[in-house]
Short mmCIF file of C-alpha atoms and ligand atoms in Angstrom, two decimals:
data_model
loop_
_atom_site.label_atom_id
_atom_site.label_comp_id
_atom_site.label_asym_id
_atom_site.label_seq_id
_atom_site.Cartn_x
_atom_site.Cartn_y
_atom_site.Cartn_z
CA UNK F 1 -81.43 -81.40 53.67
CA UNK F 2 -81.36 -80.39 49.99
CA UNK F 3 -79.11 -82.26 47.56
CA UNK F 4 -78.08 -79.94 44.73
CA UNK F 5 -76.84 -81.71 41.60
CA UNK F 6 -74.90 -79.91 38.84
CA UNK F 7 -75.43 -81.47 35.42
CA UNK F 8 -73.14 -82.66 32.66
CA UNK F 9 -70.07 -83.96 34.44
CA UNK F 10 -69.14 -87.33 32.91
CA UNK F 11 -68.78 -90.22 35.36
CA UNK F 12 -65.57 -92.25 35.17
CA UNK F 13 -63.77 -94.69 37.44
CA UNK F 14 -64.28 -97.82 39.51
CA UNK F 15 -66.15 -98.23 42.81
CA UNK F 16 -67.47 -101.06 44.97
CA UNK F 17 -70.88 -101.04 46.60
CA UNK F 18 -72.00 -101.32 50.22
CA UNK F 19 -73.62 -104.60 51.27
CA UNK F 20 -76.98 -105.68 49.90
CA UNK F 21 -79.92 -104.46 52.00
CA UNK F 22 -82.04 -107.62 51.67
CA UNK F 23 -79.14 -109.95 52.42
CA UNK F 24 -77.95 -107.76 55.33
CA UNK F 25 -81.44 -107.93 56.86
CA UNK F 26 -81.50 -111.71 56.59
CA UNK F 27 -77.92 -112.09 57.82
CA UNK F 28 -78.66 -109.96 60.91
CA UNK F 29 -81.84 -111.87 61.68
CA UNK F 30 -80.39 -115.35 61.18
CA UNK F 31 -77.30 -114.36 63.21
CA UNK F 32 -79.67 -113.20 65.95
CA UNK F 33 -81.52 -116.52 65.77
CA UNK F 34 -78.28 -118.55 65.97
CA UNK F 35 -76.68 -119.34 69.33
CA UNK F 36 -73.14 -117.96 69.68
CA UNK F 37 -71.05 -115.35 67.88
CA UNK F 38 -71.64 -114.61 64.20
CA UNK F 39 -69.42 -112.40 62.04
CA UNK F 40 -70.71 -110.69 58.89
CA UNK F 41 -68.47 -108.65 56.58
CA UNK F 42 -69.62 -105.86 54.21
CA UNK F 43 -72.83 -105.52 56.25
CA UNK F 44 -74.97 -102.56 55.16
CA UNK F 45 -74.86 -99.91 57.88
CA UNK F 46 -77.99 -97.88 57.12
CA UNK F 47 -81.24 -96.75 58.70
CA UNK F 48 -83.24 -99.81 57.71
CA UNK F 49 -80.69 -102.35 58.94
CA UNK F 50 -80.12 -100.47 62.22
CA UNK F 51 -83.82 -100.87 63.11
CA UNK F 52 -83.51 -104.63 62.55
CA UNK F 53 -80.43 -104.78 64.80
CA UNK F 54 -82.02 -102.62 67.49
CA UNK F 55 -85.13 -104.81 67.42
CA UNK F 56 -82.99 -107.91 67.91
CA UNK F 57 -81.22 -106.16 70.79
CA UNK F 58 -84.57 -105.76 72.57
CA UNK F 59 -84.93 -109.54 72.33
CA UNK F 60 -81.63 -110.15 74.13
CA UNK F 61 -79.21 -110.19 71.17
CA UNK F 62 -75.99 -108.13 71.41
CA UNK F 63 -74.26 -106.59 68.39
CA UNK F 64 -71.33 -104.42 67.40
CA UNK F 65 -71.22 -102.78 63.96
CA UNK F 66 -68.08 -100.96 62.91
CA UNK F 67 -66.63 -100.31 59.45
CA UNK F 68 -69.30 -102.56 57.98
CA UNK F 69 -68.24 -105.54 60.07
CA UNK F 70 -71.13 -106.87 62.15
CA UNK F 71 -70.54 -109.10 65.16
CA UNK F 72 -73.70 -110.59 66.69
CA UNK F 73 -73.77 -112.50 69.97
CA UNK F 74 -76.99 -114.27 70.75
CA UNK F 75 -78.38 -116.82 73.20
CA UNK F 76 -80.31 -118.27 70.21
CA UNK F 77 -83.94 -117.83 69.17
CA UNK F 78 -85.30 -120.26 71.78
CA UNK F 79 -83.81 -118.06 74.53
CA UNK F 80 -85.00 -114.67 73.21
CA UNK F 81 -86.56 -112.44 75.91
CA UNK F 82 -90.03 -110.96 75.85
CA UNK F 83 -89.28 -107.28 75.04
CA UNK F 84 -90.48 -104.60 77.44
CA UNK F 85 -91.60 -102.27 74.67
CA UNK F 86 -92.86 -102.51 71.10
CA UNK F 87 -90.14 -103.19 68.53
CA UNK F 88 -89.84 -100.09 66.35
CA UNK F 89 -89.31 -101.12 62.72
CA UNK F 90 -89.00 -97.49 61.56
CA UNK F 91 -89.61 -97.26 57.80
CA UNK F 92 -88.58 -100.84 57.14
CA UNK F 93 -91.20 -103.21 55.77
CA UNK F 94 -88.57 -105.95 55.55
CA UNK F 95 -87.77 -105.62 59.26
CA UNK F 96 -91.43 -105.80 60.25
CA UNK F 97 -92.38 -108.71 58.00
CA UNK F 98 -89.28 -110.83 58.63
CA UNK F 99 -89.40 -110.24 62.39
CA UNK F 100 -93.10 -111.20 62.42
CA UNK F 101 -92.17 -114.60 60.97
CA UNK F 102 -89.21 -115.18 63.29
CA UNK F 103 -91.17 -114.06 66.38
CA UNK F 104 -93.98 -116.43 65.43
CA UNK F 105 -91.41 -119.23 65.56
CA UNK F 106 -89.96 -117.88 68.83
CA UNK F 107 -93.41 -117.84 70.48
CA UNK F 108 -93.22 -114.60 72.46
CA UNK F 109 -95.58 -111.76 73.38
CA UNK F 110 -94.50 -108.82 71.26
CA UNK F 111 -95.73 -105.76 69.40
CA UNK F 112 -94.18 -104.64 66.09
CA UNK F 113 -94.64 -100.99 65.19
CA UNK F 114 -93.08 -98.40 62.90
CA UNK F 115 -93.23 -94.97 61.27
CA UNK F 116 -96.42 -93.36 59.95
CA UNK F 117 -95.40 -94.53 56.48
CA UNK F 118 -94.91 -98.13 57.58
CA UNK F 119 -98.26 -98.03 59.41
CA UNK F 120 -99.92 -97.37 56.04
CA UNK F 121 -98.46 -100.47 54.34
CA UNK F 122 -100.49 -103.68 53.94
CA UNK F 123 -99.79 -106.33 56.59
CA UNK F 124 -102.81 -108.63 56.07
CA UNK F 125 -100.71 -110.49 53.50
CA UNK F 126 -98.45 -111.57 56.41
CA UNK F 127 -100.93 -111.91 59.25
CA UNK F 128 -103.32 -114.04 57.12
CA UNK F 129 -100.96 -116.96 56.39
CA UNK F 130 -99.36 -116.75 59.86
CA UNK F 131 -102.83 -117.06 61.45
CA UNK F 132 -103.47 -120.09 59.23
CA UNK F 133 -100.33 -121.63 60.76
CA UNK F 134 -101.72 -121.09 64.25
CA UNK F 135 -99.90 -117.84 65.13
CA UNK F 136 -101.90 -115.46 67.31
CA UNK F 137 -101.13 -112.30 65.35
CA UNK F 138 -103.39 -109.33 64.75
CA UNK F 139 -103.01 -105.94 63.11
CA UNK F 140 -105.23 -102.86 63.16
CA UNK F 141 -108.78 -103.00 61.77
CA UNK F 142 -107.29 -102.08 58.38
CA UNK F 143 -104.76 -104.93 58.63
CA UNK F 144 -101.84 -102.58 59.13
CA UNK F 145 -99.21 -102.09 61.85
CA UNK F 146 -98.95 -102.15 64.81
CA UNK F 147 -98.91 -105.97 64.78
CA UNK F 148 -99.45 -107.80 68.06
CA UNK F 149 -98.22 -111.36 68.52
CA UNK F 150 -99.41 -113.34 71.55
CA UNK F 151 -97.58 -116.29 73.04
CA UNK F 152 -99.37 -119.59 72.46
CA UNK F 153 -99.64 -121.75 75.54
CA UNK F 154 -101.09 -124.71 73.65
CA UNK F 155 -97.70 -126.17 72.72
CA UNK F 156 -94.76 -125.07 70.69
CA UNK F 157 -95.42 -126.21 67.12
CA UNK F 158 -97.15 -124.32 64.34
CA UNK F 159 -98.97 -126.00 61.43
CA UNK F 160 -97.33 -126.37 58.04
CA UNK F 161 -99.48 -124.72 55.35
CA UNK F 162 -99.92 -124.50 51.60
CA UNK F 163 -100.27 -120.87 50.63
CA UNK F 164 -100.76 -119.11 47.30
CA UNK F 165 -99.40 -115.58 47.33
CA UNK F 166 -101.71 -113.31 45.30
CA UNK F 167 -98.72 -111.01 44.59
CA UNK F 168 -95.09 -112.15 44.42
CA UNK F 169 -93.38 -110.86 47.58
CA UNK F 170 -90.08 -111.92 49.09
CA UNK F 171 -90.94 -110.29 52.39
CA UNK F 172 -94.17 -112.24 52.77
CA UNK F 173 -92.60 -115.48 51.51
CA UNK F 174 -89.73 -115.03 53.98
CA UNK F 175 -92.05 -114.32 56.91
CA UNK F 176 -93.91 -117.58 56.19
CA UNK F 177 -90.66 -119.54 55.75
CA UNK F 178 -89.29 -118.22 59.05
CA UNK F 179 -92.45 -119.22 60.91
CA UNK F 180 -92.43 -122.55 59.06
CA UNK F 181 -89.13 -123.41 60.76
CA UNK F 182 -91.23 -124.08 63.88
CA UNK F 183 -93.99 -126.02 62.11
CA UNK F 184 -94.89 -129.67 62.58
CA UNK F 185 -94.94 -130.39 58.84
CA UNK F 186 -93.90 -129.14 55.41
CA UNK F 187 -94.93 -125.67 54.21
CA UNK F 188 -95.40 -124.86 50.52
CA UNK F 189 -95.72 -121.37 49.07
CA UNK F 190 -96.66 -120.70 45.45
CA UNK F 191 -96.05 -117.22 44.09
CA UNK F 192 -97.06 -115.82 40.71
CA UNK F 193 -93.54 -114.60 39.88
CA UNK F 194 -89.89 -115.02 40.89
CA UNK F 195 -89.44 -112.75 43.94
CA UNK F 196 -85.90 -112.55 45.35
CA UNK F 197 -84.70 -115.87 46.78
CA UNK F 198 -82.08 -114.78 49.35
CA UNK F 199 -83.95 -116.45 52.22
CA UNK F 200 -84.06 -119.78 50.38
CA UNK F 201 -80.34 -119.56 49.60
CA UNK F 202 -79.43 -118.78 53.20
CA UNK F 203 -81.70 -121.54 54.56
CA UNK F 204 -79.98 -124.02 52.21
CA UNK F 205 -76.62 -122.73 53.43
CA UNK F 206 -77.70 -123.55 56.99
CA UNK F 207 -78.46 -127.10 55.87
CA UNK F 208 -82.26 -126.81 55.89
CA UNK F 209 -84.38 -128.65 53.34
CA UNK F 210 -85.82 -125.90 51.15
CA UNK F 211 -86.80 -126.53 47.53
CA UNK F 212 -87.48 -123.90 44.87
CA UNK F 213 -89.14 -124.96 41.66
CA UNK F 214 -90.01 -122.82 38.62
CA UNK F 215 -93.55 -123.54 37.37
CA UNK F 216 -95.01 -122.44 34.02
CA UNK F 217 -96.90 -119.65 35.79
CA UNK F 218 -94.93 -119.00 38.96
CA UNK F 219 -92.54 -120.41 41.53
CA UNK F 220 -93.12 -123.05 44.23
CA UNK F 221 -91.04 -122.98 47.41
CA UNK F 222 -91.29 -125.73 50.05
CA UNK F 223 -89.62 -126.11 53.42
CA UNK F 224 -89.43 -129.21 55.59
CA UNK F 225 -88.84 -127.91 59.11
CA UNK F 226 -85.55 -128.88 60.76
CA UNK F 227 -85.57 -131.16 63.83
CA UNK F 228 -84.83 -128.21 66.13
CA UNK F 229 -83.97 -124.53 66.03
CA UNK F 230 -80.41 -124.80 67.30
CA UNK F 231 -78.71 -122.69 64.63
CA UNK F 232 -74.92 -122.47 64.26
CA UNK F 233 -73.35 -119.00 64.10
CA UNK F 234 -72.91 -117.43 60.66
CA UNK F 235 -69.69 -116.34 58.95
CA UNK F 236 -70.30 -114.56 55.67
CA UNK F 237 -69.56 -111.61 53.41
CA UNK F 238 -72.52 -109.72 52.00
CA UNK F 239 -72.33 -109.03 48.23
CA UNK F 240 -72.55 -105.43 46.99
CA UNK F 241 -76.13 -104.19 46.67
CA UNK F 242 -77.42 -104.44 43.09
CA UNK F 243 -80.27 -102.06 43.93
CA UNK F 244 -77.75 -99.40 45.02
CA UNK F 245 -75.60 -100.14 41.96
CA UNK F 246 -78.71 -99.47 39.85
CA UNK F 247 -78.48 -95.73 40.53
CA UNK F 248 -74.88 -95.61 39.31
CA UNK F 249 -75.67 -97.84 36.31
CA UNK F 250 -78.44 -95.51 35.11
CA UNK F 251 -76.31 -92.46 35.97
CA UNK F 252 -73.51 -93.66 33.64
CA UNK F 253 -75.95 -94.84 30.96
CA UNK F 254 -77.55 -91.37 30.60
CA UNK F 255 -74.58 -89.04 31.17
CA UNK F 256 -72.60 -88.39 27.95
CA UNK F 257 -68.91 -89.25 28.17
CA UNK F 258 -69.35 -91.69 31.07
CA UNK F 259 -67.67 -95.08 31.53
CA UNK F 260 -67.67 -96.72 34.98
CA UNK F 261 -66.95 -100.09 36.58
CA UNK F 262 -68.71 -101.49 39.65
CA UNK F 263 -66.94 -104.29 41.52
CA UNK F 264 -68.30 -107.38 43.23
CA UNK F 265 -71.98 -106.54 42.89
CA UNK F 266 -74.64 -109.15 43.73
CA UNK F 267 -75.95 -110.62 40.47
CA UNK F 268 -78.72 -112.85 41.79
CA UNK F 269 -80.99 -113.29 38.73
CA UNK F 270 -84.09 -112.57 40.83
CA UNK F 271 -82.69 -109.05 41.24
CA UNK F 272 -81.12 -108.08 37.92
CA UNK F 273 -84.16 -107.41 35.71
CA UNK F 274 -82.97 -103.82 35.23
CA UNK F 275 -79.83 -105.02 33.39
CA UNK F 276 -81.90 -107.04 30.92
CA UNK F 277 -84.25 -104.14 30.25
CA UNK F 278 -81.51 -101.50 29.90
CA UNK F 279 -79.59 -103.74 27.50
CA UNK F 280 -82.73 -104.12 25.39
CA UNK F 281 -82.97 -100.31 25.38
CA UNK F 282 -79.48 -100.08 23.89
CA UNK F 283 -77.39 -99.51 27.03
CA UNK F 284 -73.68 -100.43 26.80
CA UNK F 285 -73.34 -102.82 29.76
CA UNK F 286 -70.83 -105.64 30.27
CA UNK F 287 -71.03 -108.19 33.06
CA UNK F 288 -68.17 -110.36 34.31
CA UNK F 289 -69.28 -113.06 36.75
CA UNK F 290 -66.84 -113.79 39.55
CA UNK F 291 -68.36 -116.80 41.32
CA UNK F 292 -70.33 -117.07 44.55
CA UNK F 293 -70.08 -114.99 47.72
CA UNK F 294 -72.25 -115.93 50.69
CA UNK F 295 -74.17 -118.34 48.41
CA UNK F 296 -74.97 -115.52 45.96
CA UNK F 297 -73.53 -114.87 42.47
CA UNK F 298 -71.36 -111.73 42.31
CA UNK F 299 -69.55 -109.99 39.48
CA UNK F 300 -68.25 -106.77 37.97
CA UNK F 301 -70.42 -104.50 35.85
CA UNK F 302 -69.12 -101.92 33.39
CA UNK F 303 -71.43 -99.31 31.92
CA UNK F 304 -70.79 -96.54 29.45
CA UNK F 305 -72.96 -93.85 27.96
CA UNK F 306 -75.01 -94.85 24.96
CA UNK F 307 -78.27 -93.49 23.49
CA UNK F 308 -81.32 -95.44 24.71
CA UNK F 309 -84.66 -96.14 23.09
CA UNK F 310 -88.06 -96.71 24.72
CA UNK F 311 -89.40 -100.14 25.68
CA UNK F 312 -92.49 -101.92 27.06
CA UNK F 313 -91.89 -103.54 30.48
CA UNK F 314 -94.36 -106.20 31.69
CA UNK F 315 -94.49 -109.78 32.98
CA UNK F 316 -91.92 -111.57 35.16
CA UNK F 317 -89.23 -108.95 34.77
CA UNK F 318 -91.39 -106.55 36.81
CA UNK F 319 -90.77 -108.45 40.06
CA UNK F 320 -87.09 -108.91 39.13
CA UNK F 321 -86.66 -105.11 39.08
CA UNK F 322 -89.37 -104.08 41.56
CA UNK F 323 -87.11 -101.66 43.51
CA UNK F 324 -85.56 -100.19 40.38
CA UNK F 325 -88.60 -98.54 38.78
CA UNK F 326 -87.90 -95.04 40.15
CA UNK F 327 -84.43 -94.93 38.59
CA UNK F 328 -85.60 -96.85 35.52
CA UNK F 329 -88.14 -94.05 34.93
CA UNK F 330 -85.21 -91.64 34.76
CA UNK F 331 -83.52 -93.78 32.09
CA UNK F 332 -86.84 -93.87 30.19
CA UNK F 333 -87.10 -90.08 30.35
CA UNK F 334 -83.76 -89.82 28.49
CA UNK F 335 -84.60 -92.58 25.99
CA UNK F 336 -85.94 -91.86 22.54
CA UNK F 337 -89.60 -92.81 22.15
CA UNK F 338 -92.24 -94.11 24.49
CA UNK F 339 -91.70 -96.43 27.48
CA UNK F 340 -94.58 -98.23 29.19
CA UNK F 341 -94.62 -100.19 32.47
CA UNK F 342 -97.58 -102.43 33.29
CA UNK F 343 -98.34 -105.15 35.84
CA UNK F 344 -96.53 -103.16 38.54
CA UNK F 345 -99.47 -102.21 40.81
CA UNK F 346 -97.32 -103.42 43.75
CA UNK F 347 -95.33 -100.17 43.42
CA UNK F 348 -98.25 -98.43 45.08
CA UNK F 349 -97.49 -100.37 48.33
CA UNK F 350 -93.80 -99.56 48.77
CA UNK F 351 -92.27 -96.89 51.04
CA UNK F 352 -94.67 -94.52 49.24
CA UNK F 353 -97.20 -94.96 46.46
CA UNK F 354 -94.27 -95.06 44.06
CA UNK F 355 -96.35 -94.60 40.90
CA UNK F 356 -98.00 -91.43 42.21
CA UNK F 357 -94.93 -89.81 43.79
CA UNK F 358 -92.68 -90.70 40.86
CA UNK F 359 -95.07 -89.13 38.36
CA UNK F 360 -95.58 -86.05 40.54
CA UNK F 361 -91.89 -85.37 41.17
CA UNK F 362 -90.50 -86.26 37.73
CA UNK F 363 -93.04 -83.92 36.12
CA UNK F 364 -91.52 -81.08 38.14
CA UNK F 365 -88.22 -81.71 36.32
CA UNK F 366 -89.93 -81.71 32.92
CA UNK F 367 -90.58 -85.44 32.37
CA UNK F 368 -93.70 -86.29 30.32
CA UNK F 369 -95.02 -89.13 32.51
CA UNK F 370 -98.56 -90.42 32.72
CA UNK F 371 -99.74 -92.45 35.70
CA UNK F 372 -101.57 -95.77 35.06
CA UNK F 373 -103.30 -97.93 37.71
CA UNK F 374 -100.55 -100.56 37.38
CA UNK F 375 -97.61 -98.61 36.02
CA UNK F 376 -96.79 -95.53 33.97
CA UNK F 377 -95.99 -94.27 30.49
CA UNK F 378 -93.14 -91.92 29.68
CA UNK F 379 -92.66 -90.02 26.42
CA UNK F 380 -88.86 -89.90 26.23
CA UNK F 381 -87.57 -86.56 25.04
CA UNK F 382 -83.83 -86.33 25.71
CA UNK F 383 -83.21 -83.01 27.44
CA UNK F 384 -84.93 -82.20 30.74
CA UNK F 385 -85.13 -78.80 32.37
CA UNK F 386 -84.20 -79.64 35.95
CA UNK F 387 -85.57 -77.67 38.90
CA UNK F 388 -86.83 -78.52 42.36
CA UNK F 389 -88.38 -81.80 43.49
CA UNK F 390 -88.79 -83.72 46.73
CA UNK F 391 -87.82 -87.19 47.92
CA UNK F 392 -91.29 -87.45 49.59
CA UNK F 393 -89.85 -89.64 52.37
CA UNK F 394 -88.74 -92.30 49.87
CA UNK F 395 -85.01 -93.08 49.69
CA UNK F 396 -85.18 -94.50 46.18
CA UNK F 397 -87.15 -91.54 44.83
CA UNK F 398 -84.58 -89.14 46.36
CA UNK F 399 -81.68 -90.93 44.65
CA UNK F 400 -83.53 -91.21 41.34
CA UNK F 401 -84.23 -87.46 41.23
CA UNK F 402 -80.55 -86.79 41.95
CA UNK F 403 -79.55 -89.13 39.08
CA UNK F 404 -81.95 -87.26 36.77
CA UNK F 405 -80.05 -84.08 37.66
CA UNK F 406 -76.81 -85.43 36.19
CA UNK F 407 -78.03 -84.65 32.66
CA UNK F 408 -80.60 -81.82 32.98
CA UNK F 409 -80.15 -78.33 31.44
CA UNK F 410 -80.27 -76.65 34.85
CA UNK F 411 -79.32 -78.03 38.29
CA UNK F 412 -81.74 -80.24 40.23
CA UNK F 413 -82.44 -79.59 43.91
CA UNK F 414 -83.80 -82.61 45.79
CA UNK F 415 -85.60 -81.74 49.04
CA UNK F 416 -85.80 -84.18 51.97
CA UNK F 417 -82.60 -85.86 50.72
CA UNK F 418 -81.57 -87.08 54.20
CA UNK F 419 -83.93 -90.04 53.62
CA UNK F 420 -81.31 -91.45 51.21
CA UNK F 421 -79.35 -92.75 54.21
CA UNK F 422 -82.14 -95.25 54.90
CA UNK F 423 -80.60 -97.61 52.32
CA UNK F 424 -77.50 -96.04 50.68
CA UNK F 425 -75.72 -93.60 53.02
CA UNK F 426 -72.69 -93.54 50.69
CA UNK F 427 -74.71 -92.48 47.61
CA UNK F 428 -73.24 -88.96 47.40
CA UNK F 429 -69.74 -90.19 48.20
CA UNK F 430 -69.78 -92.90 45.49
CA UNK F 431 -71.21 -90.59 42.81
CA UNK F 432 -68.68 -87.89 43.75
CA UNK F 433 -65.83 -90.41 43.53
CA UNK F 434 -66.96 -91.11 39.97
CA UNK F 435 -66.93 -87.39 39.11
CA UNK F 436 -70.53 -86.38 39.89
CA UNK F 437 -70.79 -82.81 41.19
CA UNK F 438 -73.29 -82.26 43.99
CA UNK F 439 -73.54 -80.58 47.33
CA UNK F 440 -75.71 -80.94 50.38
CA UNK F 441 -77.23 -77.77 51.83
CA UNK F 442 -79.54 -77.33 54.79
CA UNK F 443 -83.22 -77.04 53.92
C1 LIG W 501 -87.37 -107.14 49.96
C2 LIG W 501 -88.32 -107.51 49.08
C3 LIG W 501 -88.96 -106.62 48.11
C4 LIG W 501 -88.30 -105.24 48.02
C5 LIG W 501 -87.79 -104.73 49.33
C6 LIG W 501 -86.90 -105.73 50.03
C7 LIG W 501 -86.78 -108.14 50.84
O1 LIG W 501 -90.31 -106.50 48.45
O2 LIG W 501 -89.18 -104.31 47.45
O3 LIG W 501 -87.06 -103.53 49.13
O4 LIG W 501 -85.70 -107.90 51.39
O5 LIG W 501 -87.39 -109.21 50.98
P1 LIG W 501 -91.37 -107.65 48.14
O6 LIG W 501 -91.80 -108.19 49.44
O7 LIG W 501 -92.45 -106.93 47.39
O8 LIG W 501 -90.73 -108.72 47.30
#
């Protein structure tokens, strides 16, 4: 499907966002691990969360998802079945890595597999620490999916470990924490930067002893395993997804005449690096905090058009905006002066090599972007031509190209745009509600 965007229609109005992808993944998994009936409101119904739910179903968990209300009925993790077939994690790295940790705790024979794209992503960073805990888990020779976990017959418990993550990663940290629930002693993870802490917050909410401590050069997270894995059902409402809001925030910031409000968006500080950076670039953004929802800070964000200037992005903020670089690059393209991003090599290991595909596709629209090993440099120039580009199988790239098309001289046509429904199926609907003009045409 091609998404055709017509430029220069100001965005105005108020919308709310679908549920956060990371929190929806964790809510589904923990509900599947709990015994009984859990109810989750504002659950994200999208490609990547459906593969998590379908994987859980193969383990003996039942679910119903309608109008973003998820009801999960489970016998509890200790009564999960050995699945007959490999669990297909589709394009979702979060599903694969989090399930690997939970299945290590469940002690079952299982294979985790996924799309061609997911099979290219690094999994040694998960299998390594899990093996150190005593999990029998192996990947391919290149340490990629499929991942095979074998049941241990030498007793139930895993070993608590101390593990230094070479790269900050919430998926890897969460996989280790999930396995650590079934360990015989405390597990400590040190990461070089503040990756998102939704797992820690949800574990605390379940009454488990998890500590998170900021160090001068990183973050230390420790978990003392609970006495047993009898988990009570969950009742929660998922906050709006900040990473989905990011597309609308940049859209309003670069489109002259715009002024929008986004309601009840998750404002977890490990996720909101983009707000800090855009404000430093001159964006007109106001934030009104509205307390906690599901253990997470939420609030309203208003954004209006304002000229931006270039900036250098490096250090801790990189991990706090790791999913936002594709759309941030669009903001940088419209800013005056040069923008540099460094210390973001991890972008090469996302759904695609995000540095390479971003540079390749933005150039097609007229952006002066230079690829670096660990980031990129953009010479901001105001007006862009527009033209044709492709999502390259990456939902966030597809949405970013569409956002670029809101302010180009000529329309932008984004090929392969169906991939957007992996994380934000309501993207076109929300932008259209705000006054964006776009249509979907068959490829
Ligand atoms: C996620 C963590 C991030 C992010 C991904 C979702 C999660 O990856 O890019 O979209 O839900 O834990 P890292 O593992 O690099 O932190």
